Amino acid sequence: MSTSHAFVDLGEIERARVAIAGTVRTTPVNLSVSLTDLAGVPVSLKLEHTQITGSFKLRGATNAVACLSDDEKRRGVVGVSTGNHGRGLAYAARAAGVRCIICMSRLVPQAKIDGIKAQGAEVRIVGSSQDEAQGEVDRLVTEDGMIMIPPFDHRKIIAGQGTLGLELLEQVPDVATVLVPVSGGGLVSGVAAAIKARRPDVRIVGVSMQRGAAMHACLAAGKPVLVEELATLADSLGGGIGLDNQLTFAMTRDLVDEVVLVSEAEIAAAIRHVYWQERQIIEGSGAVGVALLLARRIESAGPVAAILSGGNIDMKQHHRIISGEDVDVTKEVA
Ligand SMILES: *Cc1c(COP(=O)(O)O)cnc(C)c1O
């Protein structure tokens, strides 16, 4: 592990904001009447699931592509993500006129493949595991000179995600507590770096699911460790932070006040609540902040903002959840 890298700072995040301005949407904030009543302080929801491609990942990907040299842009970008990072990277590359290949194993469901293709990327199906897909990415980098864009542990990605923090401070200037979904920690690192630089008194609370929360386990261990990936409604929060983590582990440890966990039932309740009370469709990963509020497991003396980080949920699953069905993905094969 190396923690010698300087943290991403406010200047880098402000430059990212300029770089992504033409491609990325400024997403709205809604005051939630129901959650304000429940919490006893104003609760705002940052509607980032209405971002183009359905998640904040477009911010980091757009910044990373914008920061490539002309030579790197000619060589093109590659990634392995089948989820929101893949969508964001595909869209960002197309918007910049840069070739993009997303590699995935043949076990990836057709809906995910179609989601990536719809954003204009080339999809390469290789092998039957994530490792084999990663092998193809490595080959494209070493043999074809393409540029690998990772999903979170990368300065330009973190700076891009941090733009969400700057936006939020302008939209909710008196915010006291910000609830941020956490997986690899790119979003929470960027948001914390942006907000703490301007308002060190604001409390940043990371939220993950109980099942397979890698960053939470790494913070407890004091270093990056391997964590088993488990099926969860918050599927965009799965996966490890990388044993050779360069930035997001140290930034989360030093800038984020705490990382807390929510259960599958709490996540389902939040998806349901946001649909019926706020009339928004969000995925499980975007629901963890609301889950914490609904469970009354967060106290704040002042206004709270929760980031609804994404909306890419299987609509059949969403339908079952909002209809009150007890959807237990932990019994389904991951
Ligand atoms: C990727 C993702 C997260 C977590 O972001 P990290 O930077 O990996 O911590 C949260 N919500 C959604 C919807 C995501 O796609």
mmCIF file of C-alpha atoms and ligand atoms in Angstrom:
data_model
loop_
_atom_site.group_PDB
_atom_site.id
_atom_site.type_symbol
_atom_site.label_atom_id
_atom_site.label_comp_id
_atom_site.label_asym_id
_atom_site.label_seq_id
_atom_site.Cartn_x
_atom_site.Cartn_y
_atom_site.Cartn_z
ATOM 1 C CA MET A 1 0.000 0.000 0.000
ATOM 2 C CA SER A 2 1.205 3.481 -0.763
ATOM 3 C CA THR A 3 -0.248 6.463 1.021
ATOM 4 C CA SER A 4 2.439 8.894 -0.075
ATOM 5 C CA HIS A 5 0.284 10.420 -2.794
ATOM 6 C CA ALA A 6 -0.981 13.930 -2.133
ATOM 7 C CA PHE A 7 -4.739 14.076 -1.729
ATOM 8 C CA VAL A 8 -6.875 15.481 -4.530
ATOM 9 C CA ASP A 9 -7.444 19.141 -3.604
ATOM 10 C CA LEU A 10 -10.020 21.853 -4.183
ATOM 11 C CA GLY A 11 -8.081 23.345 -7.103
ATOM 12 C CA GLU A 12 -8.183 20.048 -8.993
ATOM 13 C CA ILE A 13 -11.911 19.736 -8.344
ATOM 14 C CA GLU A 14 -12.571 23.294 -9.532
ATOM 15 C CA ARG A 15 -10.588 22.586 -12.715
ATOM 16 C CA ALA A 16 -12.600 19.391 -13.200
ATOM 17 C CA ARG A 17 -15.793 21.390 -12.955
ATOM 18 C CA VAL A 18 -14.692 23.576 -15.857
ATOM 19 C CA ALA A 19 -13.539 20.532 -17.861
ATOM 20 C CA ILE A 20 -16.826 18.633 -17.569
ATOM 21 C CA ALA A 21 -19.233 21.586 -17.818
ATOM 22 C CA GLY A 22 -20.373 20.979 -21.396
ATOM 23 C CA THR A 23 -20.958 17.231 -21.010
ATOM 24 C CA VAL A 24 -22.275 16.707 -17.491
ATOM 25 C CA ARG A 25 -25.587 17.924 -16.119
ATOM 26 C CA THR A 26 -25.982 20.032 -12.966
ATOM 27 C CA THR A 27 -28.497 17.843 -11.138
ATOM 28 C CA PRO A 28 -31.312 19.306 -8.997
ATOM 29 C CA VAL A 29 -31.814 19.154 -5.256
ATOM 30 C CA ASN A 30 -35.272 18.554 -3.742
ATOM 31 C CA LEU A 31 -36.290 19.260 -0.174
ATOM 32 C CA SER A 32 -37.956 16.073 1.101
ATOM 33 C CA VAL A 33 -41.049 16.893 3.144
ATOM 34 C CA SER A 34 -41.435 13.356 4.455
ATOM 35 C CA LEU A 35 -37.817 12.957 5.551
ATOM 36 C CA THR A 36 -37.731 16.477 6.998
ATOM 37 C CA ASP A 37 -40.738 15.582 9.166
ATOM 38 C CA LEU A 38 -39.060 12.382 10.268
ATOM 39 C CA ALA A 39 -35.599 13.830 10.985
ATOM 40 C CA GLY A 40 -36.742 17.109 12.534
ATOM 41 C CA VAL A 41 -34.200 19.019 10.403
ATOM 42 C CA PRO A 42 -34.394 19.939 6.693
ATOM 43 C CA VAL A 43 -33.457 16.940 4.518
ATOM 44 C CA SER A 44 -32.451 17.588 0.905
ATOM 45 C CA LEU A 45 -32.000 14.948 -1.765
ATOM 46 C CA LYS A 46 -29.362 15.454 -4.461
ATOM 47 C CA LEU A 47 -31.028 13.877 -7.488
ATOM 48 C CA GLU A 48 -27.877 12.562 -9.137
ATOM 49 C CA HIS A 49 -29.757 9.557 -10.524
ATOM 50 C CA THR A 50 -31.070 12.084 -13.077
ATOM 51 C CA GLN A 51 -27.503 12.549 -14.338
ATOM 52 C CA ILE A 52 -26.913 11.509 -17.967
ATOM 53 C CA THR A 53 -26.136 7.723 -17.972
ATOM 54 C CA GLY A 54 -28.026 7.437 -14.664
ATOM 55 C CA SER A 55 -25.208 8.043 -12.191
ATOM 56 C CA PHE A 56 -22.480 10.423 -10.990
ATOM 57 C CA LYS A 57 -19.847 8.161 -12.604
ATOM 58 C CA LEU A 58 -20.142 10.329 -15.718
ATOM 59 C CA ARG A 59 -18.469 13.187 -13.822
ATOM 60 C CA GLY A 60 -15.215 11.350 -13.106
ATOM 61 C CA ALA A 61 -15.104 9.591 -16.471
ATOM 62 C CA THR A 62 -15.639 12.863 -18.358
ATOM 63 C CA ASN A 63 -12.862 14.551 -16.410
ATOM 64 C CA ALA A 64 -10.468 11.618 -16.910
ATOM 65 C CA VAL A 65 -11.066 11.632 -20.672
ATOM 66 C CA ALA A 66 -10.805 15.440 -20.864
ATOM 67 C CA CYS A 67 -7.406 15.320 -19.141
ATOM 68 C CA LEU A 68 -5.853 12.909 -21.674
ATOM 69 C CA SER A 69 -3.214 14.268 -24.032
ATOM 70 C CA ASP A 70 -4.036 14.393 -27.759
ATOM 71 C CA ASP A 71 -1.824 11.360 -28.284
ATOM 72 C CA GLU A 72 -3.625 9.421 -25.536
ATOM 73 C CA LYS A 73 -6.996 10.412 -26.997
ATOM 74 C CA ARG A 74 -5.953 8.976 -30.353
ATOM 75 C CA ARG A 75 -5.067 5.675 -28.668
ATOM 76 C CA GLY A 76 -8.441 5.334 -26.963
ATOM 77 C CA VAL A 77 -9.636 4.193 -23.535
ATOM 78 C CA VAL A 78 -10.495 0.803 -22.013
ATOM 79 C CA GLY A 79 -12.288 -0.370 -18.881
ATOM 80 C CA VAL A 80 -13.788 -3.499 -17.343
ATOM 81 C CA SER A 81 -16.828 -2.159 -15.536
ATOM 82 C CA THR A 82 -20.172 -3.568 -16.633
ATOM 83 C CA GLY A 83 -22.067 -1.116 -14.477
ATOM 84 C CA ASN A 84 -22.243 2.617 -13.995
ATOM 85 C CA HIS A 85 -18.542 3.317 -14.578
ATOM 86 C CA GLY A 86 -18.703 1.468 -17.891
ATOM 87 C CA ARG A 87 -21.732 3.502 -18.960
ATOM 88 C CA GLY A 88 -20.156 6.746 -17.868
ATOM 89 C CA LEU A 89 -16.846 6.006 -19.555
ATOM 90 C CA ALA A 90 -18.553 4.941 -22.785
ATOM 91 C CA TYR A 91 -20.623 8.135 -22.904
ATOM 92 C CA ALA A 92 -17.698 10.391 -21.923
ATOM 93 C CA ALA A 93 -15.453 8.861 -24.586
ATOM 94 C CA ARG A 94 -18.060 9.190 -27.307
ATOM 95 C CA ALA A 95 -18.767 12.796 -26.325
ATOM 96 C CA ALA A 96 -15.037 13.536 -26.690
ATOM 97 C CA GLY A 97 -14.681 11.578 -29.941
ATOM 98 C CA VAL A 98 -12.427 9.000 -28.270
ATOM 99 C CA ARG A 99 -12.522 5.256 -29.010
ATOM 100 C CA CYS A 100 -13.700 3.172 -26.032
ATOM 101 C CA ILE A 101 -13.613 -0.590 -25.473
ATOM 102 C CA ILE A 102 -15.300 -2.157 -22.439
ATOM 103 C CA CYS A 103 -14.182 -5.735 -21.768
ATOM 104 C CA MET A 104 -16.463 -8.167 -19.960
ATOM 105 C CA SER A 105 -16.777 -11.881 -19.342
ATOM 106 C CA ARG A 106 -19.403 -13.967 -21.084
ATOM 107 C CA LEU A 107 -21.276 -14.337 -17.776
ATOM 108 C CA VAL A 108 -22.408 -10.703 -17.889
ATOM 109 C CA PRO A 109 -26.189 -10.443 -18.416
ATOM 110 C CA GLN A 110 -27.353 -9.200 -21.827
ATOM 111 C CA ALA A 111 -29.118 -6.179 -20.277
ATOM 112 C CA LYS A 112 -25.791 -4.872 -18.970
ATOM 113 C CA ILE A 113 -24.071 -5.457 -22.319
ATOM 114 C CA ASP A 114 -26.879 -3.573 -24.064
ATOM 115 C CA GLY A 115 -26.624 -0.735 -21.521
ATOM 116 C CA ILE A 116 -22.946 -0.215 -22.346
ATOM 117 C CA LYS A 117 -23.447 -0.585 -26.113
ATOM 118 C CA ALA A 118 -26.251 1.952 -26.017
ATOM 119 C CA GLN A 119 -23.728 4.550 -24.821
ATOM 120 C CA GLY A 120 -21.609 3.894 -27.907
ATOM 121 C CA ALA A 121 -18.732 1.760 -26.627
ATOM 122 C CA GLU A 122 -17.301 -1.323 -28.311
ATOM 123 C CA VAL A 123 -17.957 -4.346 -26.105
ATOM 124 C CA ARG A 124 -15.444 -7.198 -26.093
ATOM 125 C CA ILE A 125 -16.601 -10.461 -24.527
ATOM 126 C CA VAL A 126 -13.657 -12.495 -23.251
ATOM 127 C CA GLY A 127 -13.459 -15.568 -21.021
ATOM 128 C CA SER A 128 -15.719 -16.512 -18.178
ATOM 129 C CA SER A 129 -14.453 -14.383 -15.317
ATOM 130 C CA GLN A 130 -13.731 -10.784 -14.414
ATOM 131 C CA ASP A 131 -10.029 -11.734 -14.254
ATOM 132 C CA GLU A 132 -10.004 -12.885 -17.865
ATOM 133 C CA ALA A 133 -11.736 -9.665 -18.913
ATOM 134 C CA GLN A 134 -9.064 -7.748 -16.996
ATOM 135 C CA GLY A 135 -6.426 -9.775 -18.860
ATOM 136 C CA GLU A 136 -7.801 -8.505 -22.160
ATOM 137 C CA VAL A 137 -7.706 -4.925 -20.845
ATOM 138 C CA ASP A 138 -4.050 -5.411 -19.864
ATOM 139 C CA ARG A 139 -3.316 -6.718 -23.360
ATOM 140 C CA LEU A 140 -5.014 -3.719 -24.994
ATOM 141 C CA VAL A 141 -2.921 -1.428 -22.800
ATOM 142 C CA THR A 142 0.461 -3.118 -23.357
ATOM 143 C CA GLU A 143 0.048 -4.204 -26.997
ATOM 144 C CA ASP A 144 -2.259 -1.549 -28.453
ATOM 145 C CA GLY A 145 -1.292 1.377 -26.238
ATOM 146 C CA MET A 146 -4.848 2.071 -25.061
ATOM 147 C CA ILE A 147 -5.414 3.953 -21.794
ATOM 148 C CA MET A 148 -7.059 2.140 -18.897
ATOM 149 C CA ILE A 149 -9.478 4.315 -16.904
ATOM 150 C CA PRO A 150 -10.166 2.763 -13.461
ATOM 151 C CA PRO A 151 -13.486 3.347 -11.665
ATOM 152 C CA PHE A 152 -12.371 5.152 -8.483
ATOM 153 C CA ASP A 153 -8.690 5.096 -7.462
ATOM 154 C CA HIS A 154 -7.496 7.775 -9.904
ATOM 155 C CA ARG A 155 -6.916 11.530 -9.341
ATOM 156 C CA LYS A 156 -9.009 12.681 -12.305
ATOM 157 C CA ILE A 157 -11.891 10.389 -11.367
ATOM 158 C CA ILE A 158 -11.896 11.593 -7.754
ATOM 159 C CA ALA A 159 -11.691 15.234 -8.865
ATOM 160 C CA GLY A 160 -14.635 14.707 -11.243
ATOM 161 C CA GLN A 161 -16.769 13.086 -8.529
ATOM 162 C CA GLY A 162 -15.806 15.975 -6.241
ATOM 163 C CA THR A 163 -17.672 18.408 -8.505
ATOM 164 C CA LEU A 164 -20.851 16.956 -7.022
ATOM 165 C CA GLY A 165 -19.727 18.262 -3.625
ATOM 166 C CA LEU A 166 -19.170 21.782 -4.969
ATOM 167 C CA GLU A 167 -22.613 21.780 -6.586
ATOM 168 C CA LEU A 168 -24.253 20.552 -3.397
ATOM 169 C CA LEU A 169 -22.649 23.305 -1.270
ATOM 170 C CA GLU A 170 -24.076 25.932 -3.604
ATOM 171 C CA GLN A 171 -27.524 24.314 -3.599
ATOM 172 C CA VAL A 172 -27.687 23.695 0.169
ATOM 173 C CA PRO A 173 -25.355 26.360 1.650
ATOM 174 C CA ASP A 174 -26.325 25.651 5.264
ATOM 175 C CA VAL A 175 -25.890 21.868 5.030
ATOM 176 C CA ALA A 176 -24.497 20.294 8.225
ATOM 177 C CA THR A 177 -24.366 16.579 7.368
ATOM 178 C CA VAL A 178 -23.893 14.924 3.954
ATOM 179 C CA LEU A 179 -24.743 11.235 3.404
ATOM 180 C CA VAL A 180 -22.641 9.670 0.627
ATOM 181 C CA PRO A 181 -22.842 6.088 -0.751
ATOM 182 C CA VAL A 182 -19.439 4.343 -0.556
ATOM 183 C CA SER A 183 -17.906 1.518 -2.558
ATOM 184 C CA GLY A 184 -14.333 2.096 -3.749
ATOM 185 C CA GLY A 185 -14.514 5.556 -2.211
ATOM 186 C CA GLY A 186 -14.034 7.751 -5.281
ATOM 187 C CA LEU A 187 -17.275 9.628 -4.722
ATOM 188 C CA VAL A 188 -16.880 10.124 -0.978
ATOM 189 C CA SER A 189 -13.197 11.113 -1.330
ATOM 190 C CA GLY A 190 -14.000 13.746 -3.940
ATOM 191 C CA VAL A 191 -17.086 15.075 -2.161
ATOM 192 C CA ALA A 192 -15.261 15.228 1.191
ATOM 193 C CA ALA A 193 -12.234 16.965 -0.356
ATOM 194 C CA ALA A 194 -14.485 19.583 -1.960
ATOM 195 C CA ILE A 195 -16.738 20.223 1.016
ATOM 196 C CA LYS A 196 -14.136 20.101 3.795
ATOM 197 C CA ALA A 197 -11.961 22.592 1.894
ATOM 198 C CA ARG A 198 -14.774 25.147 1.934
ATOM 199 C CA ARG A 199 -16.683 24.117 5.073
ATOM 200 C CA PRO A 200 -14.545 21.977 7.412
ATOM 201 C CA ASP A 201 -17.428 21.857 9.909
ATOM 202 C CA VAL A 202 -19.697 19.845 7.590
ATOM 203 C CA ARG A 203 -19.922 16.194 8.657
ATOM 204 C CA ILE A 204 -19.405 13.685 5.847
ATOM 205 C CA VAL A 205 -20.969 10.289 6.544
ATOM 206 C CA GLY A 206 -20.222 7.417 4.174
ATOM 207 C CA VAL A 207 -22.901 4.722 3.846
ATOM 208 C CA SER A 208 -22.479 1.152 2.560
ATOM 209 C CA MET A 209 -24.494 -2.061 2.700
ATOM 210 C CA GLN A 210 -23.824 -4.591 5.456
ATOM 211 C CA ARG A 211 -23.129 -7.319 2.883
ATOM 212 C CA GLY A 212 -19.587 -7.018 1.505
ATOM 213 C CA ALA A 213 -18.740 -3.437 2.540
ATOM 214 C CA ALA A 214 -15.095 -3.363 1.472
ATOM 215 C CA MET A 215 -14.114 0.179 2.512
ATOM 216 C CA HIS A 216 -15.696 -0.259 5.944
ATOM 217 C CA ALA A 217 -13.714 -3.484 6.506
ATOM 218 C CA CYS A 218 -10.493 -1.859 5.283
ATOM 219 C CA LEU A 219 -10.927 1.109 7.628
ATOM 220 C CA ALA A 220 -11.461 -1.298 10.526
ATOM 221 C CA ALA A 221 -8.333 -3.242 9.527
ATOM 222 C CA GLY A 222 -6.320 -0.042 9.118
ATOM 223 C CA LYS A 223 -5.255 -1.053 5.603
ATOM 224 C CA PRO A 224 -6.698 -2.371 2.320
ATOM 225 C CA VAL A 225 -7.777 -6.003 2.782
ATOM 226 C CA LEU A 226 -9.635 -8.531 0.648
ATOM 227 C CA VAL A 227 -13.379 -8.638 1.282
ATOM 228 C CA GLU A 228 -15.719 -11.261 -0.095
ATOM 229 C CA GLU A 229 -18.245 -9.887 -2.577
ATOM 230 C CA LEU A 230 -21.845 -10.811 -1.676
ATOM 231 C CA ALA A 231 -25.167 -10.419 -3.447
ATOM 232 C CA THR A 232 -26.909 -7.219 -2.337
ATOM 233 C CA LEU A 233 -29.595 -4.800 -3.457
ATOM 234 C CA ALA A 234 -26.810 -2.190 -3.500
ATOM 235 C CA ASP A 235 -25.035 -3.968 -6.367
ATOM 236 C CA SER A 236 -23.098 -0.870 -7.504
ATOM 237 C CA LEU A 237 -21.404 -0.829 -4.085
ATOM 238 C CA GLY A 238 -19.902 -4.340 -4.422
ATOM 239 C CA GLY A 239 -16.240 -5.156 -5.088
ATOM 240 C CA GLY A 240 -12.960 -4.393 -3.347
ATOM 241 C CA ILE A 241 -10.938 -1.186 -3.057
ATOM 242 C CA GLY A 242 -7.730 -2.789 -4.416
ATOM 243 C CA LEU A 243 -4.881 -4.048 -2.207
ATOM 244 C CA ASP A 244 -2.586 -1.510 -3.857
ATOM 245 C CA ASN A 245 -5.006 1.373 -3.263
ATOM 246 C CA GLN A 246 -3.258 4.706 -3.880
ATOM 247 C CA LEU A 247 -5.704 7.426 -2.907
ATOM 248 C CA THR A 248 -9.261 6.582 -1.897
ATOM 249 C CA PHE A 249 -8.397 4.543 1.203
ATOM 250 C CA ALA A 250 -6.266 7.285 2.766
ATOM 251 C CA MET A 251 -8.623 10.065 1.676
ATOM 252 C CA THR A 252 -11.658 8.272 3.109
ATOM 253 C CA ARG A 253 -9.807 7.483 6.332
ATOM 254 C CA ASP A 254 -8.641 11.067 6.822
ATOM 255 C CA LEU A 255 -11.489 13.176 5.384
ATOM 256 C CA VAL A 256 -14.664 11.192 6.078
ATOM 257 C CA ASP A 257 -16.086 11.400 9.595
ATOM 258 C CA GLU A 258 -17.535 7.889 9.657
ATOM 259 C CA VAL A 259 -18.718 5.047 7.420
ATOM 260 C CA VAL A 260 -21.899 3.269 8.536
ATOM 261 C CA LEU A 261 -23.781 0.237 7.216
ATOM 262 C CA VAL A 262 -27.418 -0.442 6.304
ATOM 263 C CA SER A 263 -29.264 -3.753 5.924
ATOM 264 C CA GLU A 264 -30.953 -5.183 2.830
ATOM 265 C CA ALA A 265 -34.401 -4.570 4.343
ATOM 266 C CA GLU A 266 -33.453 -0.949 5.066
ATOM 267 C CA ILE A 267 -32.276 -0.467 1.479
ATOM 268 C CA ALA A 268 -35.516 -1.935 0.117
ATOM 269 C CA ALA A 269 -37.547 0.335 2.402
ATOM 270 C CA ALA A 270 -35.616 3.336 1.097
ATOM 271 C CA ILE A 271 -36.158 2.462 -2.586
ATOM 272 C CA ARG A 272 -39.864 2.122 -1.769
ATOM 273 C CA HIS A 273 -40.031 5.372 0.196
ATOM 274 C CA VAL A 274 -38.238 7.386 -2.470
ATOM 275 C CA TYR A 275 -40.631 6.037 -5.098
ATOM 276 C CA TRP A 276 -43.913 6.606 -3.260
ATOM 277 C CA GLN A 277 -42.997 9.790 -1.347
ATOM 278 C CA GLU A 278 -40.544 11.497 -3.708
ATOM 279 C CA ARG A 279 -41.667 9.931 -6.997
ATOM 280 C CA GLN A 280 -38.138 9.044 -7.976
ATOM 281 C CA ILE A 281 -36.753 5.745 -9.280
ATOM 282 C CA ILE A 282 -33.385 4.956 -7.703
ATOM 283 C CA GLU A 283 -31.176 1.889 -7.468
ATOM 284 C CA GLY A 284 -30.242 0.255 -4.155
ATOM 285 C CA SER A 285 -26.785 1.859 -4.084
ATOM 286 C CA GLY A 286 -28.349 5.285 -4.384
ATOM 287 C CA ALA A 287 -30.786 4.540 -1.557
ATOM 288 C CA VAL A 288 -28.398 3.880 1.331
ATOM 289 C CA GLY A 289 -28.465 7.441 2.713
ATOM 290 C CA VAL A 290 -32.244 7.507 2.805
ATOM 291 C CA ALA A 291 -32.119 4.012 4.356
ATOM 292 C CA LEU A 292 -30.069 5.409 7.231
ATOM 293 C CA LEU A 293 -32.488 8.319 7.736
ATOM 294 C CA LEU A 294 -35.571 6.083 7.642
ATOM 295 C CA ALA A 295 -33.981 3.758 10.200
ATOM 296 C CA ARG A 296 -33.423 6.839 12.399
ATOM 297 C CA ARG A 297 -29.799 5.867 12.832
ATOM 298 C CA ILE A 298 -28.351 9.291 12.041
ATOM 299 C CA GLU A 299 -28.609 12.412 14.176
ATOM 300 C CA SER A 300 -27.865 15.879 12.871
ATOM 301 C CA ALA A 301 -28.215 19.260 14.541
ATOM 302 C CA GLY A 302 -28.569 20.970 11.158
ATOM 303 C CA PRO A 303 -29.718 20.357 7.579
ATOM 304 C CA VAL A 304 -28.947 16.987 6.013
ATOM 305 C CA ALA A 305 -28.291 16.215 2.338
ATOM 306 C CA ALA A 306 -28.403 12.674 0.962
ATOM 307 C CA ILE A 307 -26.875 11.891 -2.424
ATOM 308 C CA LEU A 308 -29.114 9.695 -4.571
ATOM 309 C CA SER A 309 -26.121 8.460 -6.566
ATOM 310 C CA GLY A 310 -27.747 6.349 -9.267
ATOM 311 C CA GLY A 311 -30.920 5.074 -10.877
ATOM 312 C CA ASN A 312 -29.844 2.065 -12.920
ATOM 313 C CA ILE A 313 -32.005 -0.612 -11.339
ATOM 314 C CA ASP A 314 -33.584 -3.588 -13.053
ATOM 315 C CA MET A 315 -37.151 -2.337 -13.508
ATOM 316 C CA LYS A 316 -38.684 -5.746 -12.774
ATOM 317 C CA GLN A 317 -36.819 -5.815 -9.470
ATOM 318 C CA HIS A 318 -37.877 -2.229 -8.769
ATOM 319 C CA HIS A 319 -41.485 -3.114 -9.465
ATOM 320 C CA ARG A 320 -41.359 -5.994 -7.002
ATOM 321 C CA ILE A 321 -39.789 -3.807 -4.315
ATOM 322 C CA ILE A 322 -42.219 -0.897 -4.614
ATOM 323 C CA SER A 323 -45.129 -3.341 -4.662
ATOM 324 C CA GLY A 324 -44.089 -4.386 -1.167
ATOM 325 C CA GLU A 325 -42.654 -7.748 -2.090
ATOM 326 C CA ASP A 326 -39.871 -8.956 0.203
ATOM 327 C CA VAL A 327 -37.082 -9.068 -2.401
ATOM 328 C CA ASP A 328 -34.153 -11.004 -0.940
ATOM 329 C CA VAL A 329 -31.261 -11.004 -3.395
ATOM 330 C CA THR A 330 -29.112 -12.749 -0.832
ATOM 331 C CA LYS A 331 -30.968 -15.950 -1.750
ATOM 332 C CA GLU A 332 -30.372 -15.405 -5.459
ATOM 333 C CA VAL A 333 -27.079 -16.350 -7.124
ATOM 334 C CA ALA A 334 -24.761 -13.339 -7.432
HETATM 335 C C1 LIG B 1 -20.063 3.539 -8.146
HETATM 336 C C2 LIG B 1 -21.276 3.894 -7.394
HETATM 337 C C3 LIG B 1 -21.231 4.259 -6.024
HETATM 338 C C4 LIG B 1 -19.962 4.218 -5.211
HETATM 339 O O1 LIG B 1 -18.934 5.020 -5.737
HETATM 340 P P1 LIG B 1 -17.421 4.791 -5.301
HETATM 341 O O2 LIG B 1 -16.697 5.934 -5.894
HETATM 342 O O3 LIG B 1 -16.983 3.480 -5.886
HETATM 343 O O4 LIG B 1 -17.389 4.768 -3.814
HETATM 344 C C5 LIG B 1 -22.405 4.669 -5.415
HETATM 345 N N1 LIG B 1 -23.582 4.680 -6.076
HETATM 346 C C6 LIG B 1 -23.663 4.336 -7.367
HETATM 347 C C7 LIG B 1 -24.990 4.367 -8.032
HETATM 348 C C8 LIG B 1 -22.519 3.934 -8.087
HETATM 349 O O5 LIG B 1 -22.613 3.593 -9.374
#
